[in-house]
Coordinates of C-alpha atoms in Angstrom, one line a residue:
X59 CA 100.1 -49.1 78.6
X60 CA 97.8 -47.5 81.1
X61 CA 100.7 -46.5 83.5
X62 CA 102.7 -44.7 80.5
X63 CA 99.4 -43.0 79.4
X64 CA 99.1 -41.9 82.8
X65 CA 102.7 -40.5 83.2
X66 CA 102.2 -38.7 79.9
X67 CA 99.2 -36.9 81.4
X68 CA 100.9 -36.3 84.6
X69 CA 103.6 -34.6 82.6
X70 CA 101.6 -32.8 79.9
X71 CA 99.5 -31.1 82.8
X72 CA 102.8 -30.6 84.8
X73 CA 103.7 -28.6 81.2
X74 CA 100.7 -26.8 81.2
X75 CA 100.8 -25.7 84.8
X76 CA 104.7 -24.5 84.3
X77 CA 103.1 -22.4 81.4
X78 CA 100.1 -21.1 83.1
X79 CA 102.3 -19.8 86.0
X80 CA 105.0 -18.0 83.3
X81 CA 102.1 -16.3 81.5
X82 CA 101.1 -15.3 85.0
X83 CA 104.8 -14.1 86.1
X84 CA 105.4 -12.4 82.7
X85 CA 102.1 -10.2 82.9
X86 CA 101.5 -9.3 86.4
X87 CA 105.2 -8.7 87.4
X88 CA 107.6 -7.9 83.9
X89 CA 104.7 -6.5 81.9
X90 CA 105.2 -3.3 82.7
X91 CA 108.7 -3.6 82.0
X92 CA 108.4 -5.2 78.5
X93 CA 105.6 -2.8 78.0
X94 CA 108.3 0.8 78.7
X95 CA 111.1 -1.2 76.9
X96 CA 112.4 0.9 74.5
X97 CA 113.0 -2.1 72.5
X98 CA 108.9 -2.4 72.2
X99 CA 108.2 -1.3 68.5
X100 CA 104.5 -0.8 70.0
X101 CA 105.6 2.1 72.1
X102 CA 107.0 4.1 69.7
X103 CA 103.9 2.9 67.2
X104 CA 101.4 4.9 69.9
X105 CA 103.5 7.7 70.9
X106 CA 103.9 9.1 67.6
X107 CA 100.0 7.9 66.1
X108 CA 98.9 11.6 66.3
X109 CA 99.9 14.9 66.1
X110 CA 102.1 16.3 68.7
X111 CA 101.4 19.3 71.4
X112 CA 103.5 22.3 71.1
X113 CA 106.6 24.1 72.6
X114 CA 105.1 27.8 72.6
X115 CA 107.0 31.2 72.3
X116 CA 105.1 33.9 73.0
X117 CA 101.7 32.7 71.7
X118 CA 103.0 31.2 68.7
X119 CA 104.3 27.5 68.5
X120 CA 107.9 26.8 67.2
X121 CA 107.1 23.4 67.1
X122 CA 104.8 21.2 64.8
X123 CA 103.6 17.6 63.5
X124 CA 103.8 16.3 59.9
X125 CA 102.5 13.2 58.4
X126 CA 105.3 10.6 57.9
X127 CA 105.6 9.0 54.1
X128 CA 106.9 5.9 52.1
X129 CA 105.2 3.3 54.4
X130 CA 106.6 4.3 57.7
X131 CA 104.9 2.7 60.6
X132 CA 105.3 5.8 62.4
X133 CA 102.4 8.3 61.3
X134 CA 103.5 11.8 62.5
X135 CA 106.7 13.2 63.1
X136 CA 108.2 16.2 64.3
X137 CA 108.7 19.8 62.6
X138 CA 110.3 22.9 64.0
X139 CA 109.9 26.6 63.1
X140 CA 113.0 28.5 63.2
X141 CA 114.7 25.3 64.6
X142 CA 118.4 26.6 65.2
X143 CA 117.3 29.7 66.5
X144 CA 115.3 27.9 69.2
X145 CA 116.8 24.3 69.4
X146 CA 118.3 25.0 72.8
X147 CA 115.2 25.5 74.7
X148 CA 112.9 22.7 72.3
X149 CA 115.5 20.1 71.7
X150 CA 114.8 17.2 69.9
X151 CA 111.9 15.0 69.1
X152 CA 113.7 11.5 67.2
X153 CA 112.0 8.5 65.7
X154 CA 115.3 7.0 65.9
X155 CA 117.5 9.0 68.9
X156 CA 115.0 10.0 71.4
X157 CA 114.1 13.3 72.9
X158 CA 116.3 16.0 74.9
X159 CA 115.5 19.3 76.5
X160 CA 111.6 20.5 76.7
X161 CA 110.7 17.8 74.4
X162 CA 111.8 14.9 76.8
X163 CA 110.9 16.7 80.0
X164 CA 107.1 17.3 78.8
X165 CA 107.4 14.4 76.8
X166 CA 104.2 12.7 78.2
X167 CA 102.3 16.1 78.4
X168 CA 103.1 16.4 74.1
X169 CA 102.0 13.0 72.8
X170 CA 98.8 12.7 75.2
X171 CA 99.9 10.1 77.8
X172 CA 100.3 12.2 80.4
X173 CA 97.6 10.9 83.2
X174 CA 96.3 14.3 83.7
X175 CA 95.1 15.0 80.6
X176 CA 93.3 12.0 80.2
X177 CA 89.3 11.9 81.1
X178 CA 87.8 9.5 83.3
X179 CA 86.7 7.2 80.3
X180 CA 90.2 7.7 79.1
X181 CA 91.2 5.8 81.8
X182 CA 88.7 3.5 81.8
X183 CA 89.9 2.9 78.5
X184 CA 93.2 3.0 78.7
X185 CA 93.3 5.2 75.7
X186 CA 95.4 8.0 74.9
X187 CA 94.3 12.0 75.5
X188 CA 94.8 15.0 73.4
X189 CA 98.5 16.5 73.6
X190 CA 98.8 19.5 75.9
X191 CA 101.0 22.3 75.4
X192 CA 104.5 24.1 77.5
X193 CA 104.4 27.9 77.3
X194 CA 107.9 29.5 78.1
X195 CA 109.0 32.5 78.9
X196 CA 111.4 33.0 76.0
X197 CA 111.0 36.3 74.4
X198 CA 111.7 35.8 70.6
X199 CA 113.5 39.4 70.4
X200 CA 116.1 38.9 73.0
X201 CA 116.5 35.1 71.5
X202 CA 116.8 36.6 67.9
X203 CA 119.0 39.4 69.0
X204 CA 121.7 36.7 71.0
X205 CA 121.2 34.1 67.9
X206 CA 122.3 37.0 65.6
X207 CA 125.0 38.8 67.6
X208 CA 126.9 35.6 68.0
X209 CA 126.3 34.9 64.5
X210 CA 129.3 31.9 63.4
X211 CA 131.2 32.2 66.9
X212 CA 130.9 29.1 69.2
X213 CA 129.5 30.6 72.4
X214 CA 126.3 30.5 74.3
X215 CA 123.7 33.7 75.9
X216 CA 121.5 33.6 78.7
X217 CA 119.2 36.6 79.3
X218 CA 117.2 36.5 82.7
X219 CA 114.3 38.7 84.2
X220 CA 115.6 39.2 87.8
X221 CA 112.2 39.9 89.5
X222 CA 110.6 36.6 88.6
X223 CA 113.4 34.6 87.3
X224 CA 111.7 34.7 83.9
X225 CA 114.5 33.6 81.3
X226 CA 114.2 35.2 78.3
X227 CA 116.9 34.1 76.0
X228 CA 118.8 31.2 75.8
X229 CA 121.0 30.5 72.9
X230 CA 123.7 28.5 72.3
X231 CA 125.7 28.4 69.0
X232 CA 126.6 26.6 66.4
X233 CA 123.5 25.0 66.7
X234 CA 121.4 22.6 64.4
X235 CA 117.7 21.7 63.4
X236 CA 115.9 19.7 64.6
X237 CA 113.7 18.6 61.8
X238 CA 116.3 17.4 60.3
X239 CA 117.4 14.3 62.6
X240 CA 113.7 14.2 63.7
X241 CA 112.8 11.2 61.2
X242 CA 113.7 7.3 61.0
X243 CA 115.1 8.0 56.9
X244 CA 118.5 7.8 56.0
X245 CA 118.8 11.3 55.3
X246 CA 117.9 12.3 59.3
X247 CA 120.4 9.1 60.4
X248 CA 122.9 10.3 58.2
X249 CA 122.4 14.0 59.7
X250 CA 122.9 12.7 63.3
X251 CA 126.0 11.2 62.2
X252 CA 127.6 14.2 60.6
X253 CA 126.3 16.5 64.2
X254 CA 127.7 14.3 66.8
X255 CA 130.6 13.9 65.0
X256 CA 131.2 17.6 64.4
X257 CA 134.2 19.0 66.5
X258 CA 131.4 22.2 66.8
X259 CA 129.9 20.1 69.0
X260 CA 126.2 21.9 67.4
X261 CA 124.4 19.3 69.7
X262 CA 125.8 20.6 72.9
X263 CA 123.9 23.4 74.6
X264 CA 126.6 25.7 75.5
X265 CA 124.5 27.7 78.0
X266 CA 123.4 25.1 80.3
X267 CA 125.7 22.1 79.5
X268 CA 129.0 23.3 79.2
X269 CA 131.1 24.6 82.4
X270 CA 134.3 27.0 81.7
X271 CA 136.7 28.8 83.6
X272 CA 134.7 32.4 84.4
X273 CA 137.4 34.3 84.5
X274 CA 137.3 37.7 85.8
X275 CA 133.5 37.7 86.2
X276 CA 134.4 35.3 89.0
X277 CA 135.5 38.8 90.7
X278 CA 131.9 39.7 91.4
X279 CA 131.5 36.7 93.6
X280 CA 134.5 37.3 95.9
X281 CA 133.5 41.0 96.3
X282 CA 130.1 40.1 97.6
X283 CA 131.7 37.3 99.7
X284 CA 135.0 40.3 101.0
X285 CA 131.9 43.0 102.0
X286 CA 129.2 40.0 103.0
X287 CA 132.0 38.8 105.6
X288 CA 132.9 42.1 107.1
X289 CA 137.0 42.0 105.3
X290 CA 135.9 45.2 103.6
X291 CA 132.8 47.8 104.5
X292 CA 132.4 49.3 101.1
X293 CA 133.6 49.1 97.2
X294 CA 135.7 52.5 98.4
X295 CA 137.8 51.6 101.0
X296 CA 141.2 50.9 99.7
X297 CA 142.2 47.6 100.0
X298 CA 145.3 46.0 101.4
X299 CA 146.7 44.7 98.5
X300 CA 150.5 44.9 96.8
X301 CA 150.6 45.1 93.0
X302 CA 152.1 42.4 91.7
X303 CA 151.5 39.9 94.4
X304 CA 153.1 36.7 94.9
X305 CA 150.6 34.0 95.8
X306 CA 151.0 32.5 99.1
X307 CA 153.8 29.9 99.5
X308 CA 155.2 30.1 96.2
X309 CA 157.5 32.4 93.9
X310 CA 154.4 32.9 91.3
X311 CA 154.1 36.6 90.8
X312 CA 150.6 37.6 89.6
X313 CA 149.8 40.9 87.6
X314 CA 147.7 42.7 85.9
X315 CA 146.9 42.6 82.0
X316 CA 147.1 46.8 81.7
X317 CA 150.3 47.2 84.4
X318 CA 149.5 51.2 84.6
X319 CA 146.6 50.4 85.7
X320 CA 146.3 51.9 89.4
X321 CA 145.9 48.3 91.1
X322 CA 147.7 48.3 94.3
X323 CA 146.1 48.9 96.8
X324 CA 142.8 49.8 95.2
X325 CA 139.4 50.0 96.1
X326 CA 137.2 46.8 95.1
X327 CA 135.6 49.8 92.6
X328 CA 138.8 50.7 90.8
X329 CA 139.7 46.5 91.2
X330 CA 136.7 45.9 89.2
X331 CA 136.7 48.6 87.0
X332 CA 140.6 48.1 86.0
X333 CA 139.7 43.9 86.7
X334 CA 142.6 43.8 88.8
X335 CA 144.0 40.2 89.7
X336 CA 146.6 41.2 92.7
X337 CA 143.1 42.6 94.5
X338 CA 141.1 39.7 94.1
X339 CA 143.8 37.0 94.3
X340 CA 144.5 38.2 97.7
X341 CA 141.4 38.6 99.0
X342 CA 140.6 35.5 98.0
X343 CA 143.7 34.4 100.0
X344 CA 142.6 36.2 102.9
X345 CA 138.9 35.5 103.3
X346 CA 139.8 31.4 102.7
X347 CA 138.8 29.0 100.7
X348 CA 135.7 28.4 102.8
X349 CA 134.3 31.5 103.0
X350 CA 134.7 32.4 99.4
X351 CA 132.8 28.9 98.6
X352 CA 129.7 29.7 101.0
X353 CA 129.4 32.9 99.0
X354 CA 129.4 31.0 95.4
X355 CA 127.3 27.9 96.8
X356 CA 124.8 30.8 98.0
X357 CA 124.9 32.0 94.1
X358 CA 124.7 28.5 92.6
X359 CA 127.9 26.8 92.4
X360 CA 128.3 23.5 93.6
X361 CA 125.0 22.6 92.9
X362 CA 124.4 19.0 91.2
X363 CA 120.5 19.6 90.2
X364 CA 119.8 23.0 88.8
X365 CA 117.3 22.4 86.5
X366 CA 115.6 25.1 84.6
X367 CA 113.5 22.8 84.2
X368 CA 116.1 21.4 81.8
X369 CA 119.3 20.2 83.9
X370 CA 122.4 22.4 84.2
X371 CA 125.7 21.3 84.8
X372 CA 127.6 21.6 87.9
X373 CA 129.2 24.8 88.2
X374 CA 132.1 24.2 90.3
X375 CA 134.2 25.9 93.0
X376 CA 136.8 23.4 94.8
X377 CA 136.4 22.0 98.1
X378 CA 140.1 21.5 98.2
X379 CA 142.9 23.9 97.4
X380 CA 145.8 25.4 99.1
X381 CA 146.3 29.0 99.8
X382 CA 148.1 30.0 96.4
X383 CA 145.4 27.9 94.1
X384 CA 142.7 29.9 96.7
X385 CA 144.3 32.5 95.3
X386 CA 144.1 31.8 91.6
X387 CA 140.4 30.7 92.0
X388 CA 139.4 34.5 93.1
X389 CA 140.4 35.6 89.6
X390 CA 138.0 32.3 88.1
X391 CA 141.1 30.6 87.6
X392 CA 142.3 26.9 88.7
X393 CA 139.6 24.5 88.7
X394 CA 136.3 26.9 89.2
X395 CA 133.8 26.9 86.2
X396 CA 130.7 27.9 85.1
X397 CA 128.4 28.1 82.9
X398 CA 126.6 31.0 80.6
X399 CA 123.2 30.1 83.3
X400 CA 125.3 30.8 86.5
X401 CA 127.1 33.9 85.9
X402 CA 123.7 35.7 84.7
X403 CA 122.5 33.8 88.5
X404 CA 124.9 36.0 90.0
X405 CA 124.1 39.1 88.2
X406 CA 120.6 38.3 88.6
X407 CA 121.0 38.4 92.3
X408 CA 122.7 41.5 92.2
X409 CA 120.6 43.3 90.6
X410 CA 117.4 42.3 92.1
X411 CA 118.9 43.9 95.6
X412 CA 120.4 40.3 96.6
X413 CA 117.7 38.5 96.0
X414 CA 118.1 35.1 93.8
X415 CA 114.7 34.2 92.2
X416 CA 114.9 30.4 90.7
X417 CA 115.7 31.1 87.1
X418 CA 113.3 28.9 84.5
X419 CA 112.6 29.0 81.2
X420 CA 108.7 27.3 81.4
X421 CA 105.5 29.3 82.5
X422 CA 103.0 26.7 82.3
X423 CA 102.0 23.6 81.2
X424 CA 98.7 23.8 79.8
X425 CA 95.8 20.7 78.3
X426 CA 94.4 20.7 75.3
X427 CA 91.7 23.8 76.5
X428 CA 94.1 25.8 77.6
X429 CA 93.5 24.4 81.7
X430 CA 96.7 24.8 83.5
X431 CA 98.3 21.6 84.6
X432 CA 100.9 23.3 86.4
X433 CA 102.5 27.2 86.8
X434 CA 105.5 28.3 87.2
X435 CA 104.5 32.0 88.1
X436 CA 105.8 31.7 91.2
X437 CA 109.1 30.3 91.8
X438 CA 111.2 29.7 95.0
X439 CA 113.7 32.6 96.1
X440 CA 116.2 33.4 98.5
X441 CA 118.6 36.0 99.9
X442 CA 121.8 35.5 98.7
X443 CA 123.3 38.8 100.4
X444 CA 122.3 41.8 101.5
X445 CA 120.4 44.5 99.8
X446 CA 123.5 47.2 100.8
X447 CA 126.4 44.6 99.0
X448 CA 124.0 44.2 96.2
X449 CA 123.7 48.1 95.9
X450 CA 127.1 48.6 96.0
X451 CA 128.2 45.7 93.8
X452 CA 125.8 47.6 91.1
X453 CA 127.2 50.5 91.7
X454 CA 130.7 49.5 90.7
X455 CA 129.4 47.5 87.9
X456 CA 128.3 50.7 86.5
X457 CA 131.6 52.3 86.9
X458 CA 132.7 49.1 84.6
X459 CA 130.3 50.0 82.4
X460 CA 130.7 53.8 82.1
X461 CA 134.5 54.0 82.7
X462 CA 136.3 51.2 82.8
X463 CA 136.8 47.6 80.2
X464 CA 133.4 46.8 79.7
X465 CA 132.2 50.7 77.6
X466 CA 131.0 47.9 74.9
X467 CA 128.1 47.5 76.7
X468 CA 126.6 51.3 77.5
X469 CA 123.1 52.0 76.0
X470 CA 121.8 55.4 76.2
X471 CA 119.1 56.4 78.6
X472 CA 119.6 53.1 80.7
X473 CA 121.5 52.2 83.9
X474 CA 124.3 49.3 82.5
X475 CA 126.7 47.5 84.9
X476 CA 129.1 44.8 84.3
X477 CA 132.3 42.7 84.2
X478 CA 134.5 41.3 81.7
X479 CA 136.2 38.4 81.5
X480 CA 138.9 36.5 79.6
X481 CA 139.8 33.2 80.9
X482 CA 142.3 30.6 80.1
X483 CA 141.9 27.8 78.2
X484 CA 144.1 25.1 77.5
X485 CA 147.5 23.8 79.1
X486 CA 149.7 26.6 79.7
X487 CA 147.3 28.5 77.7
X488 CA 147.7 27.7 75.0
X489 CA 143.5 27.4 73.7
X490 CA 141.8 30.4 72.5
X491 CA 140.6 32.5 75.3
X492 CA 137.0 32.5 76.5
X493 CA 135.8 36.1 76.5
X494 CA 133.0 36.8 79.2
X495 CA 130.7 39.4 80.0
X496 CA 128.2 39.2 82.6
X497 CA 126.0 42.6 83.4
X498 CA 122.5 43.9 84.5
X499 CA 121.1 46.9 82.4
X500 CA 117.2 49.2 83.8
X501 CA 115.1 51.2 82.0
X502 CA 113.7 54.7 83.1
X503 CA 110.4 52.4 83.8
X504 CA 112.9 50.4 86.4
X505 CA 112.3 47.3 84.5
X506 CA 115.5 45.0 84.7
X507 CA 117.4 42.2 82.6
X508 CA 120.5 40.1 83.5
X509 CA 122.6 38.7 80.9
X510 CA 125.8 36.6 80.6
X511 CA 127.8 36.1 77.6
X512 CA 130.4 33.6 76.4
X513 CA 131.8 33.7 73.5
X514 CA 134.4 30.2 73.3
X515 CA 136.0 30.8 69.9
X516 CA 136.1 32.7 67.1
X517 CA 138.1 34.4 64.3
X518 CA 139.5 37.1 66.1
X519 CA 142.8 37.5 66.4
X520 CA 144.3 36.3 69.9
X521 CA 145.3 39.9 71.0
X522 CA 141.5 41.2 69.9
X523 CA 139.9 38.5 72.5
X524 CA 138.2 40.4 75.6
X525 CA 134.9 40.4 77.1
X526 CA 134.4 43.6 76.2
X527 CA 135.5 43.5 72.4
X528 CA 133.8 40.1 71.6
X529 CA 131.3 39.2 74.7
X530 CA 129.7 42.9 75.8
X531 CA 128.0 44.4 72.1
X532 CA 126.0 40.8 72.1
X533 CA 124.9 41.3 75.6
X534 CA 124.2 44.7 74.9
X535 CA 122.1 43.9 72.0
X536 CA 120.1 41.5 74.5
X537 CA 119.9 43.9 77.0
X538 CA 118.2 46.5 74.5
X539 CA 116.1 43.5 73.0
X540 CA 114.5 43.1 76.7
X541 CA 114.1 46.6 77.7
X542 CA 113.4 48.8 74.8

C-alpha cells in the first residue's frame, strides 16, 4: 500500500513539475506571441478603450472617435470627416477588418501604445499613453479641387510640391467612407461586403496602388534619357527618325494618331508637342533597353519600396525585351506601367531643375502636447539629370501646353507644361483607354506644383478619350488650387 502511495506521489509531483515548466514555456517564450495574436479579444478590447488621435489636414482633423452602443465590448470607434474626399490618405480604422493607409502605419502613435509617448511611470506601469497625432501636408483645396474634377470617373490625382516633395493632393475615385465599415454591426459588415465586391473597386487607391500603361507621358522619360546620354544635344535638333517606322525586326509599322502631323524627322520639341510615336519608338530603339531603364530607375521605376509613407506599387519598366518591344516601351507601351505617384515623380524632377525630392504625404508625427516625435521637413533628394535637360524638357512641355495636345491645361498668368497621354488597355485594345496627363505649372511668385492625372474610365465616347479632353482640365484645376 505504501509503495502504490508512493508511486502516486512520484507521479502527481512528476504532473506538477510538467505543469510548472509549461506555465513557464508559455509566458516567458509564446507570451508575447499570444499576447499580439490578433485572435486575442484583449487586444482589440485596449486598443480601442479610448478615444483615438487624429489624422490632421491643415490644422483641422478629418478624423474622430465616437462612443460605441448596444453593449459592444469595444468603447470607441472611429469617425471620419469628409471621409471619401480624404479616404485615400486616412484609410481605414475597423473593429472587424483592420487598418490601411495612415491609420495602420501610425497605428501605435493613434491609440497611445506607441513607446514614445508613454512617460516613465507609463512604463513602469505598463499602461497606455494619450494618442498622438500625424500632420500631413495635404492641402484641402487642391484635394477638393481633384475629388470634384474627377467627379463619377474612375481615375486617381496626385499633386506634388517639387521643392520639398510636399504632396498635396491625393485622390483616388470612386472612393468610399470609412465610417461606414469602421464598426463591428451588421450594417458596417454588410458595407464591406458590398465595397470589396464592387467591380469599382472603391477600396483600391488608384494613385498609389494601381500600375497602368503610361502611355505617351512615358515620352518624357526617354527624352531626358536621348539628351542625358549625349544621342541628341537639344529638344531642336532634328532627329533621325522616318515617319511611319517599322519596329526593329518585324513588319509592324508604327504611326502617328494625327498623320499630318510633321513627325518625321522631328525635333524631340515638335515629337512632344505633336506626341509623335515613330520619334520615340526609335529612340528608344537606338539608345537600348538599358539605357532607357537607368533613366526611369533614376525617376522611380523599378522600385519595390516607395513608400510615401504609405507603400506604392512597383512601377515597372522591363529588364527583358527585344529591340521591337524596346521600341514599343518608348511610347509607354508593352509591359511598362505606372502609377498616378510616379509620373508626377518625373514631372517633379523636371521641374525642380532635375532634382527628385522624396515625395510624402506626412509632416510630422506629433504627442499629445504638440512635441514632435518625428519630422518629415527634410526629406532625402537626388539628381536625377541635369539642370540643362530639365530646362529644356520644361521648355518643350510648355510648347505642349501653349501649342500643341495638351491647350486643356493653360491658366493665365502662369508658366504650364505638359504631356498627354492615352494608353491601351485591354487585349488588342479592346478596354477603354486610359487618358493621362502629367504637367508642372509656376506662378509670377516662382512657386511650383507637379501634377499627374489618370482618368481609367468613364462615359465618354471612345473617340472623345485623350489626355487632354478628359485628364488635363482636372489637372488644371489642381494646378490653380495650389498656386493661386
Amino acid at each position: 500500500m505504501n509503495r502504490t502511495i508512493r508511486h502516486a506521489g512520484v507521479v502527481t509531483l512528476l504532473l506538477v513539475f510538467a505543469l510548472l515548466v509549461r506555465i513557464t514555456w508559455v509566458e516567458t517564450t509564446d507570451g508575447k506571441a499570444l499576447a499580439d495574436d490578433s485572435r486575442n479579444r484583449r487586444n482589440a478590447i485596449e486598443q480601442y478603450a479610448q478615444p483615438f488621435g487624429n489624422i490632421i489636414v491643415a490644422g483641422k482633423p478629418v478624423t474622430g472617435s465616437e462612443r460605441t452602443h448596444g453593449g459592444n465590448d469595444l468603447a470607441y470607434r472611429r469617425t471620419y470627416a469628409q471621409g471619401p474626399l480624404y479616404a485615400p490618405v486616412t484609410g481605414h480604422a475597423s473593429q472587424t477588418h483592420g487598418w490601411s493607409q495612415l491609420e495602420g502605419i501610425y497605428q501605435d502613435v493613434l491609440t497611445g501604445s506607441d513607446d514614445r509617448l508613454r512617460s516613465p511611470l507609463d512604463l513602469l506601469e505598463g499602461s497606455r499613453a494619450e494618442p498622438g497625432n500625424v500632420l500631413t501636408t495635404i492641402r484641402p483645396g487642391v484635394q477638393k479641387a481633384a475629388y470634384d474634377a474627377l467627379g463619377g470617373k474612375k481615375g486617381a490625382a496626385v499633386a506634388i510640391d517639387p521643392a520639398n516633395g510636399d504632396i498635396l493632393g491625393l485622390v483616388s475615385t470612386p472612393s468610399y467612407d470609412p465610417s461606414a465599415v469602421a464598426g463591428s454591426s451588421r450594417a458596417d459588415d454588410e458595407e464591406w461586403r458590398k465595397l470589396s465586391a464592387s467591380e469599382q473597386q472603391p477600396l483600391l487607391n488608384r494613385a498609389l496602388r494601381q500600375p497602368v500603361p503610361p502611355g505617351s507621358t512615358f515620352k518624357l522619360v526617354v527624352a531626358a534619357a536621348a539628351l542625358e546620354s549625349g544621342l541628341y544635344s537639344s529638344v531642336d535638333e532634328r532627329t533621325d527618325s522616318p515617319d511611319p517606322y517599322t519596329l526593329k525586326g518585324t513588319r509592324t509599322v508604327l504611326g502617328n494618331e494625327n498623320p499630318a502631323a510633321p513627325c518625321e524627322n522631328a525635333s524631340l520639341r515638335t515629337a512632344l508637342r505633336y506626341s509623335c510615336n515613330n520619334v520615340f519608338a526609335k529612340l528608344a530603339t537606338d539608345l537600348g533597353k538599358d539605357k532607357v531603364r537607368a533613366q526611369a530607375e533614376k525617376f522611380g521605376f523599378n522600385d519595390a519600396k516607395n513608400d510615401v509613407p504609405v507603400r506604392a506599387a512597383e512601377s515597372v519598366y522591363p529588364k527583358r525585351m527585344d529591340e521591337a518591344q524596346t521600341g514599343l516601351s518608348g511610347i509607354g507601351q508593352y509591359d511598362v506601367t505606372a502609377t498616378p505617384l510616379q509620373l508626377a515623380m518625373v514631372t517633379q524632377a523636371i521641374a525642380h531643375g532635375g532634382e527628385l525630392t522624396g515625395p510624402h504625404m506626412v509632416a510630422q508625427v506629433q504627442n499629445a502636447s504638440g512635441d514632435t516625435l518625428r519630422d518629415y521637413s527634410h526629406p532625402s533628394a537626388r539628381r536625377v539629370m541635369s539642370e540643362d535637360t530639365a530646362a529644356q524638357l520644361r521648355s518643350a512641355m510648355r510648347t505642349v501646353v501653349d501649342e500643341g495636345t495638351g491647350t486643356n491645361a493653360r491658366i493665365g498668368g502662369m508658366a504650364v507644361g505638359g504631356k498627354t497621354g492615352t494608353a491601351q488597355h485591354g487585349v488588342d485594345n479592346s478596354g477603354t483607354p486610359y487618358a493621362w496627363f502629367t504637367s508642372y505649372a509656376e506662378n509670377a511668385d516662382g512657386k511650383q506644383v507637379a501634377v499627374a492625372v489618370l482618368v481609367e474610365d468613364s462615359d465618354a465616347a471612345r473617340a472623345e478619350i485623350s489626355g487632354n479632353g478628359l485628364a488635363a482640365p482636372i489637372a488644371k484645376r489642381m494646378m490653380e488650387a495650389a498656386l493661386r
